[in-house]
């Protein structure tokens, strides 16, 4: 990737791969765009690419993706029918030993990347958006202070579409005990089922 001078940062980039609106691109292999049909009625928004996603250039292809696939299948949602993306398009990580460990994106990085999510929302025009975790919610609401707790009880409307908020699959993988992991996973499955039901309420 070409290095873009600092004064160019913050300008509107021509393509996602040329984006220098924050510094995350510098240590990422590549930007990871969303995937799916531009006619998808459901859009899932995750946090940011992980190690595998960064290497392969595709969202949700690592362990969190495997759990998400299981939840989608249990909820009866076909992965090919949805649009899948992340709030932040570059992998933010720190080295621990030989492993690149995920680091939660800062609000300024979420805000810098928000225009790419806006572009996807405008292009796909989903009827239902599922926020997978707090980073997705902050980007969707453009509110760094938004907390999942206040939005998980019921879906809400935003700009003509429904928004459903569930836990991030990584949370369901890493929760401290088996019961918490199972409960978090069930919240994801239930949210996906709810997204399907909401489709009937829009058209
Ligand atoms: N976690 C995310 O939020 N997105 C991915 O694409 C992978 C892991």
PDB file of C-alpha atoms and ligand atoms in Angstrom:
ATOM      1  CA  UNK A   1       0.000   0.000   0.000  1.00  0.00           C
ATOM      2  CA  UNK A   2       1.238   3.484  -0.793  1.00  0.00           C
ATOM      3  CA  UNK A   3       1.995   5.742   2.088  1.00  0.00           C
ATOM      4  CA  UNK A   4      -0.217   8.830   2.001  1.00  0.00           C
ATOM      5  CA  UNK A   5       1.134  11.973   3.657  1.00  0.00           C
ATOM      6  CA  UNK A   6      -0.493  12.947   6.951  1.00  0.00           C
ATOM      7  CA  UNK A   7      -2.117  16.059   5.523  1.00  0.00           C
ATOM      8  CA  UNK A   8      -4.098  13.809   3.157  1.00  0.00           C
ATOM      9  CA  UNK A   9      -5.630  11.929   6.081  1.00  0.00           C
ATOM     10  CA  UNK A  10      -9.279  12.792   6.687  1.00  0.00           C
ATOM     11  CA  UNK A  11      -9.913  13.622   3.024  1.00  0.00           C
ATOM     12  CA  UNK A  12     -12.556  11.640   1.192  1.00  0.00           C
ATOM     13  CA  UNK A  13     -10.794   8.601  -0.280  1.00  0.00           C
ATOM     14  CA  UNK A  14     -11.678   7.328  -3.760  1.00  0.00           C
ATOM     15  CA  UNK A  15     -11.733   3.685  -2.688  1.00  0.00           C
ATOM     16  CA  UNK A  16     -11.818   1.805   0.594  1.00  0.00           C
ATOM     17  CA  UNK A  17      -8.347   0.448   0.037  1.00  0.00           C
ATOM     18  CA  UNK A  18      -6.991   3.972  -0.335  1.00  0.00           C
ATOM     19  CA  UNK A  19      -8.650   5.124   2.878  1.00  0.00           C
ATOM     20  CA  UNK A  20      -6.332   7.017   5.241  1.00  0.00           C
ATOM     21  CA  UNK A  21      -9.010   8.634   7.379  1.00  0.00           C
ATOM     22  CA  UNK A  22      -7.419   7.004  10.437  1.00  0.00           C
ATOM     23  CA  UNK A  23      -4.130   5.208  11.049  1.00  0.00           C
ATOM     24  CA  UNK A  24      -5.375   1.605  11.174  1.00  0.00           C
ATOM     25  CA  UNK A  25      -4.521   0.930   7.521  1.00  0.00           C
ATOM     26  CA  UNK A  26      -0.815   1.167   8.311  1.00  0.00           C
ATOM     27  CA  UNK A  27      -0.645  -2.127  10.215  1.00  0.00           C
ATOM     28  CA  UNK A  28      -3.399  -3.988   8.382  1.00  0.00           C
ATOM     29  CA  UNK A  29      -2.838  -6.298   5.437  1.00  0.00           C
ATOM     30  CA  UNK A  30      -5.770  -4.816   3.559  1.00  0.00           C
ATOM     31  CA  UNK A  31      -9.151  -3.174   4.018  1.00  0.00           C
ATOM     32  CA  UNK A  32     -11.998  -5.675   4.368  1.00  0.00           C
ATOM     33  CA  UNK A  33     -15.148  -4.542   2.573  1.00  0.00           C
ATOM     34  CA  UNK A  34     -18.620  -5.908   3.199  1.00  0.00           C
ATOM     35  CA  UNK A  35     -19.909  -8.842   1.165  1.00  0.00           C
ATOM     36  CA  UNK A  36     -23.317  -9.842  -0.095  1.00  0.00           C
ATOM     37  CA  UNK A  37     -26.065  -8.918  -2.472  1.00  0.00           C
ATOM     38  CA  UNK A  38     -26.752  -5.229  -2.997  1.00  0.00           C
ATOM     39  CA  UNK A  39     -30.428  -6.261  -2.811  1.00  0.00           C
ATOM     40  CA  UNK A  40     -30.096  -7.950   0.597  1.00  0.00           C
ATOM     41  CA  UNK A  41     -32.906  -7.029   2.977  1.00  0.00           C
ATOM     42  CA  UNK A  42     -30.881  -7.806   6.104  1.00  0.00           C
ATOM     43  CA  UNK A  43     -27.475  -6.260   6.833  1.00  0.00           C
ATOM     44  CA  UNK A  44     -25.318  -7.563   9.666  1.00  0.00           C
ATOM     45  CA  UNK A  45     -22.716  -5.170  11.045  1.00  0.00           C
ATOM     46  CA  UNK A  46     -19.803  -6.532  13.063  1.00  0.00           C
ATOM     47  CA  UNK A  47     -16.945  -4.700  14.750  1.00  0.00           C
ATOM     48  CA  UNK A  48     -13.825  -5.000  12.618  1.00  0.00           C
ATOM     49  CA  UNK A  49     -11.946  -7.721  10.736  1.00  0.00           C
ATOM     50  CA  UNK A  50      -9.993 -10.185  12.859  1.00  0.00           C
ATOM     51  CA  UNK A  51      -6.700 -11.887  12.061  1.00  0.00           C
ATOM     52  CA  UNK A  52      -8.150 -14.303   9.479  1.00  0.00           C
ATOM     53  CA  UNK A  53     -10.361 -11.668   7.894  1.00  0.00           C
ATOM     54  CA  UNK A  54      -7.389  -9.314   7.564  1.00  0.00           C
ATOM     55  CA  UNK A  55      -5.394 -11.998   5.750  1.00  0.00           C
ATOM     56  CA  UNK A  56      -8.223 -13.218   3.511  1.00  0.00           C
ATOM     57  CA  UNK A  57      -9.873  -9.844   2.829  1.00  0.00           C
ATOM     58  CA  UNK A  58     -13.321 -11.193   3.757  1.00  0.00           C
ATOM     59  CA  UNK A  59     -15.542 -10.522   6.792  1.00  0.00           C
ATOM     60  CA  UNK A  60     -16.359 -13.220   9.349  1.00  0.00           C
ATOM     61  CA  UNK A  61     -14.228 -16.076   8.045  1.00  0.00           C
ATOM     62  CA  UNK A  62     -12.460 -16.830  11.372  1.00  0.00           C
ATOM     63  CA  UNK A  63     -13.738 -18.330  14.662  1.00  0.00           C
ATOM     64  CA  UNK A  64     -16.358 -15.591  15.209  1.00  0.00           C
ATOM     65  CA  UNK A  65     -17.555 -16.226  11.659  1.00  0.00           C
ATOM     66  CA  UNK A  66     -17.946 -19.938  12.378  1.00  0.00           C
ATOM     67  CA  UNK A  67     -20.140 -19.157  15.380  1.00  0.00           C
ATOM     68  CA  UNK A  68     -22.097 -16.629  13.360  1.00  0.00           C
ATOM     69  CA  UNK A  69     -22.662 -19.234  10.621  1.00  0.00           C
ATOM     70  CA  UNK A  70     -24.025 -21.644  13.231  1.00  0.00           C
ATOM     71  CA  UNK A  71     -26.367 -18.964  14.608  1.00  0.00           C
ATOM     72  CA  UNK A  72     -27.537 -17.973  11.113  1.00  0.00           C
ATOM     73  CA  UNK A  73     -28.296 -21.559  10.268  1.00  0.00           C
ATOM     74  CA  UNK A  74     -30.129 -22.154  13.549  1.00  0.00           C
ATOM     75  CA  UNK A  75     -32.198 -18.995  12.974  1.00  0.00           C
ATOM     76  CA  UNK A  76     -33.013 -20.039   9.425  1.00  0.00           C
ATOM     77  CA  UNK A  77     -31.186 -17.127   7.808  1.00  0.00           C
ATOM     78  CA  UNK A  78     -29.318 -17.978   4.616  1.00  0.00           C
ATOM     79  CA  UNK A  79     -25.865 -16.337   4.657  1.00  0.00           C
ATOM     80  CA  UNK A  80     -26.062 -15.827   0.889  1.00  0.00           C
ATOM     81  CA  UNK A  81     -29.197 -13.736   1.285  1.00  0.00           C
ATOM     82  CA  UNK A  82     -27.724 -11.156   3.657  1.00  0.00           C
ATOM     83  CA  UNK A  83     -25.120  -8.398   3.457  1.00  0.00           C
ATOM     84  CA  UNK A  84     -22.308  -8.787   5.970  1.00  0.00           C
ATOM     85  CA  UNK A  85     -19.958  -6.000   6.946  1.00  0.00           C
ATOM     86  CA  UNK A  86     -18.056  -4.352   9.785  1.00  0.00           C
ATOM     87  CA  UNK A  87     -18.195  -0.910  11.401  1.00  0.00           C
ATOM     88  CA  UNK A  88     -14.405  -0.585  11.009  1.00  0.00           C
ATOM     89  CA  UNK A  89     -12.784  -1.949   7.869  1.00  0.00           C
ATOM     90  CA  UNK A  90      -9.163  -2.384   8.978  1.00  0.00           C
ATOM     91  CA  UNK A  91      -7.879  -4.842  11.603  1.00  0.00           C
ATOM     92  CA  UNK A  92      -6.642  -3.158  14.789  1.00  0.00           C
ATOM     93  CA  UNK A  93      -4.277  -5.384  16.702  1.00  0.00           C
ATOM     94  CA  UNK A  94      -1.333  -5.644  19.075  1.00  0.00           C
ATOM     95  CA  UNK A  95       1.389  -8.243  19.112  1.00  0.00           C
ATOM     96  CA  UNK A  96       1.412 -10.693  22.050  1.00  0.00           C
ATOM     97  CA  UNK A  97       4.211 -13.157  21.586  1.00  0.00           C
ATOM     98  CA  UNK A  98       3.743 -14.267  18.004  1.00  0.00           C
ATOM     99  CA  UNK A  99       0.002 -13.629  17.865  1.00  0.00           C
ATOM    100  CA  UNK A 100      -1.804 -10.560  16.576  1.00  0.00           C
ATOM    101  CA  UNK A 101      -4.450  -9.901  19.186  1.00  0.00           C
ATOM    102  CA  UNK A 102      -7.596  -7.904  18.481  1.00  0.00           C
ATOM    103  CA  UNK A 103      -7.793  -4.404  19.979  1.00  0.00           C
ATOM    104  CA  UNK A 104     -11.138  -2.646  20.272  1.00  0.00           C
ATOM    105  CA  UNK A 105     -11.323   0.317  17.885  1.00  0.00           C
ATOM    106  CA  UNK A 106     -11.367   3.783  19.427  1.00  0.00           C
ATOM    107  CA  UNK A 107     -14.330   6.093  18.863  1.00  0.00           C
ATOM    108  CA  UNK A 108     -12.282   8.299  16.506  1.00  0.00           C
ATOM    109  CA  UNK A 109     -11.587   5.222  14.342  1.00  0.00           C
ATOM    110  CA  UNK A 110     -15.252   4.175  14.395  1.00  0.00           C
ATOM    111  CA  UNK A 111     -16.243   7.725  13.417  1.00  0.00           C
ATOM    112  CA  UNK A 112     -13.592   7.927  10.682  1.00  0.00           C
ATOM    113  CA  UNK A 113     -14.839   4.685   9.149  1.00  0.00           C
ATOM    114  CA  UNK A 114     -18.523   5.521   9.437  1.00  0.00           C
ATOM    115  CA  UNK A 115     -18.760   6.934   5.938  1.00  0.00           C
ATOM    116  CA  UNK A 116     -18.057   3.485   4.502  1.00  0.00           C
ATOM    117  CA  UNK A 117     -20.964   2.029   6.448  1.00  0.00           C
ATOM    118  CA  UNK A 118     -23.118   4.932   5.233  1.00  0.00           C
ATOM    119  CA  UNK A 119     -22.110   4.121   1.676  1.00  0.00           C
ATOM    120  CA  UNK A 120     -23.100   0.468   2.167  1.00  0.00           C
ATOM    121  CA  UNK A 121     -26.427   1.404   3.780  1.00  0.00           C
ATOM    122  CA  UNK A 122     -27.219   3.777   0.898  1.00  0.00           C
ATOM    123  CA  UNK A 123     -26.271   1.186  -1.721  1.00  0.00           C
ATOM    124  CA  UNK A 124     -27.952  -1.862  -0.173  1.00  0.00           C
ATOM    125  CA  UNK A 125     -30.883  -0.124   1.541  1.00  0.00           C
ATOM    126  CA  UNK A 126     -31.584  -2.992   3.928  1.00  0.00           C
ATOM    127  CA  UNK A 127     -34.900  -3.162   5.726  1.00  0.00           C
ATOM    128  CA  UNK A 128     -33.297  -4.578   8.870  1.00  0.00           C
ATOM    129  CA  UNK A 129     -29.825  -3.935  10.280  1.00  0.00           C
ATOM    130  CA  UNK A 130     -28.453  -6.251  12.959  1.00  0.00           C
ATOM    131  CA  UNK A 131     -25.774  -4.644  15.129  1.00  0.00           C
ATOM    132  CA  UNK A 132     -23.408  -7.334  16.365  1.00  0.00           C
ATOM    133  CA  UNK A 133     -22.003  -5.714  19.500  1.00  0.00           C
ATOM    134  CA  UNK A 134     -21.259  -2.278  20.849  1.00  0.00           C
ATOM    135  CA  UNK A 135     -18.903  -0.985  18.158  1.00  0.00           C
ATOM    136  CA  UNK A 136     -21.511  -1.638  15.459  1.00  0.00           C
ATOM    137  CA  UNK A 137     -24.161   0.090  17.549  1.00  0.00           C
ATOM    138  CA  UNK A 138     -21.934   3.150  18.123  1.00  0.00           C
ATOM    139  CA  UNK A 139     -21.336   3.461  14.403  1.00  0.00           C
ATOM    140  CA  UNK A 140     -24.984   2.973  13.445  1.00  0.00           C
ATOM    141  CA  UNK A 141     -26.100   5.602  15.970  1.00  0.00           C
ATOM    142  CA  UNK A 142     -23.020   7.770  15.424  1.00  0.00           C
ATOM    143  CA  UNK A 143     -22.868   8.000  19.182  1.00  0.00           C
ATOM    144  CA  UNK A 144     -19.727   6.974  21.014  1.00  0.00           C
ATOM    145  CA  UNK A 145     -21.638   6.938  24.290  1.00  0.00           C
ATOM    146  CA  UNK A 146     -24.254   4.405  23.134  1.00  0.00           C
ATOM    147  CA  UNK A 147     -24.401   1.271  25.253  1.00  0.00           C
ATOM    148  CA  UNK A 148     -25.907  -2.040  24.186  1.00  0.00           C
ATOM    149  CA  UNK A 149     -27.897  -2.412  27.379  1.00  0.00           C
ATOM    150  CA  UNK A 150     -30.202   0.477  26.469  1.00  0.00           C
ATOM    151  CA  UNK A 151     -30.965  -0.914  22.996  1.00  0.00           C
ATOM    152  CA  UNK A 152     -31.108  -4.685  23.361  1.00  0.00           C
ATOM    153  CA  UNK A 153     -34.600  -5.007  24.790  1.00  0.00           C
ATOM    154  CA  UNK A 154     -36.465  -4.193  21.604  1.00  0.00           C
ATOM    155  CA  UNK A 155     -35.691  -3.376  17.976  1.00  0.00           C
ATOM    156  CA  UNK A 156     -35.913   0.300  17.058  1.00  0.00           C
ATOM    157  CA  UNK A 157     -36.499   2.278  13.890  1.00  0.00           C
ATOM    158  CA  UNK A 158     -33.837   4.420  12.284  1.00  0.00           C
ATOM    159  CA  UNK A 159     -34.206   6.210   8.964  1.00  0.00           C
ATOM    160  CA  UNK A 160     -36.964   3.881   7.777  1.00  0.00           C
ATOM    161  CA  UNK A 161     -35.269   0.643   8.767  1.00  0.00           C
ATOM    162  CA  UNK A 162     -35.333  -1.618  11.802  1.00  0.00           C
ATOM    163  CA  UNK A 163     -32.259  -2.011  13.961  1.00  0.00           C
ATOM    164  CA  UNK A 164     -31.803  -5.130  16.112  1.00  0.00           C
ATOM    165  CA  UNK A 165     -28.976  -5.198  18.664  1.00  0.00           C
ATOM    166  CA  UNK A 166     -27.368  -8.474  19.795  1.00  0.00           C
ATOM    167  CA  UNK A 167     -24.063  -9.579  21.282  1.00  0.00           C
ATOM    168  CA  UNK A 168     -21.018  -9.941  19.100  1.00  0.00           C
ATOM    169  CA  UNK A 169     -20.180 -13.597  18.285  1.00  0.00           C
ATOM    170  CA  UNK A 170     -16.718 -13.147  19.873  1.00  0.00           C
ATOM    171  CA  UNK A 171     -18.443 -12.254  23.133  1.00  0.00           C
ATOM    172  CA  UNK A 172     -20.396 -15.500  22.934  1.00  0.00           C
ATOM    173  CA  UNK A 173     -17.113 -17.348  22.319  1.00  0.00           C
ATOM    174  CA  UNK A 174     -15.197 -15.726  25.170  1.00  0.00           C
ATOM    175  CA  UNK A 175     -17.774 -15.319  27.947  1.00  0.00           C
ATOM    176  CA  UNK A 176     -16.423 -16.641  31.230  1.00  0.00           C
ATOM    177  CA  UNK A 177     -18.454 -19.822  31.632  1.00  0.00           C
ATOM    178  CA  UNK A 178     -20.480 -22.236  29.567  1.00  0.00           C
ATOM    179  CA  UNK A 179     -23.848 -20.923  30.767  1.00  0.00           C
ATOM    180  CA  UNK A 180     -22.946 -17.317  29.818  1.00  0.00           C
ATOM    181  CA  UNK A 181     -21.629 -18.443  26.444  1.00  0.00           C
ATOM    182  CA  UNK A 182     -24.825 -20.366  25.742  1.00  0.00           C
ATOM    183  CA  UNK A 183     -26.977 -17.424  26.845  1.00  0.00           C
ATOM    184  CA  UNK A 184     -25.059 -14.941  24.656  1.00  0.00           C
ATOM    185  CA  UNK A 185     -25.278 -17.291  21.678  1.00  0.00           C
ATOM    186  CA  UNK A 186     -29.039 -17.628  22.183  1.00  0.00           C
ATOM    187  CA  UNK A 187     -29.413 -13.837  22.169  1.00  0.00           C
ATOM    188  CA  UNK A 188     -27.736 -13.794  18.749  1.00  0.00           C
ATOM    189  CA  UNK A 189     -29.979 -16.558  17.386  1.00  0.00           C
ATOM    190  CA  UNK A 190     -33.106 -14.857  18.762  1.00  0.00           C
ATOM    191  CA  UNK A 191     -32.037 -11.503  17.268  1.00  0.00           C
ATOM    192  CA  UNK A 192     -31.534 -13.085  13.861  1.00  0.00           C
ATOM    193  CA  UNK A 193     -34.968 -14.719  14.075  1.00  0.00           C
ATOM    194  CA  UNK A 194     -36.415 -11.359  15.022  1.00  0.00           C
ATOM    195  CA  UNK A 195     -34.716  -9.760  12.005  1.00  0.00           C
ATOM    196  CA  UNK A 196     -36.490 -12.290   9.777  1.00  0.00           C
ATOM    197  CA  UNK A 197     -39.849 -11.554  11.407  1.00  0.00           C
ATOM    198  CA  UNK A 198     -39.345  -7.801  11.021  1.00  0.00           C
ATOM    199  CA  UNK A 199     -39.034  -8.200   7.265  1.00  0.00           C
ATOM    200  CA  UNK A 200     -42.774  -8.836   7.204  1.00  0.00           C
ATOM    201  CA  UNK A 201     -43.389  -5.531   8.965  1.00  0.00           C
ATOM    202  CA  UNK A 202     -41.809  -3.314   6.366  1.00  0.00           C
ATOM    203  CA  UNK A 203     -43.376  -4.186   3.033  1.00  0.00           C
TER     204      UNK A 203
HETATM  205  N1  LIG B   1     -15.234  -9.957  14.167  1.00  0.00           N
HETATM  206  C1  LIG B   1     -15.904  -8.974  13.508  1.00  0.00           C
HETATM  207  O1  LIG B   1     -16.511  -8.103  14.098  1.00  0.00           O
HETATM  208  N2  LIG B   1     -15.881  -8.982  12.202  1.00  0.00           N
HETATM  209  C2  LIG B   1     -15.246  -9.892  11.494  1.00  0.00           C
HETATM  210  O2  LIG B   1     -15.280  -9.810  10.262  1.00  0.00           O
HETATM  211  C3  LIG B   1     -14.577 -10.916  12.196  1.00  0.00           C
HETATM  212  C4  LIG B   1     -14.575 -10.920  13.532  1.00  0.00           C
END
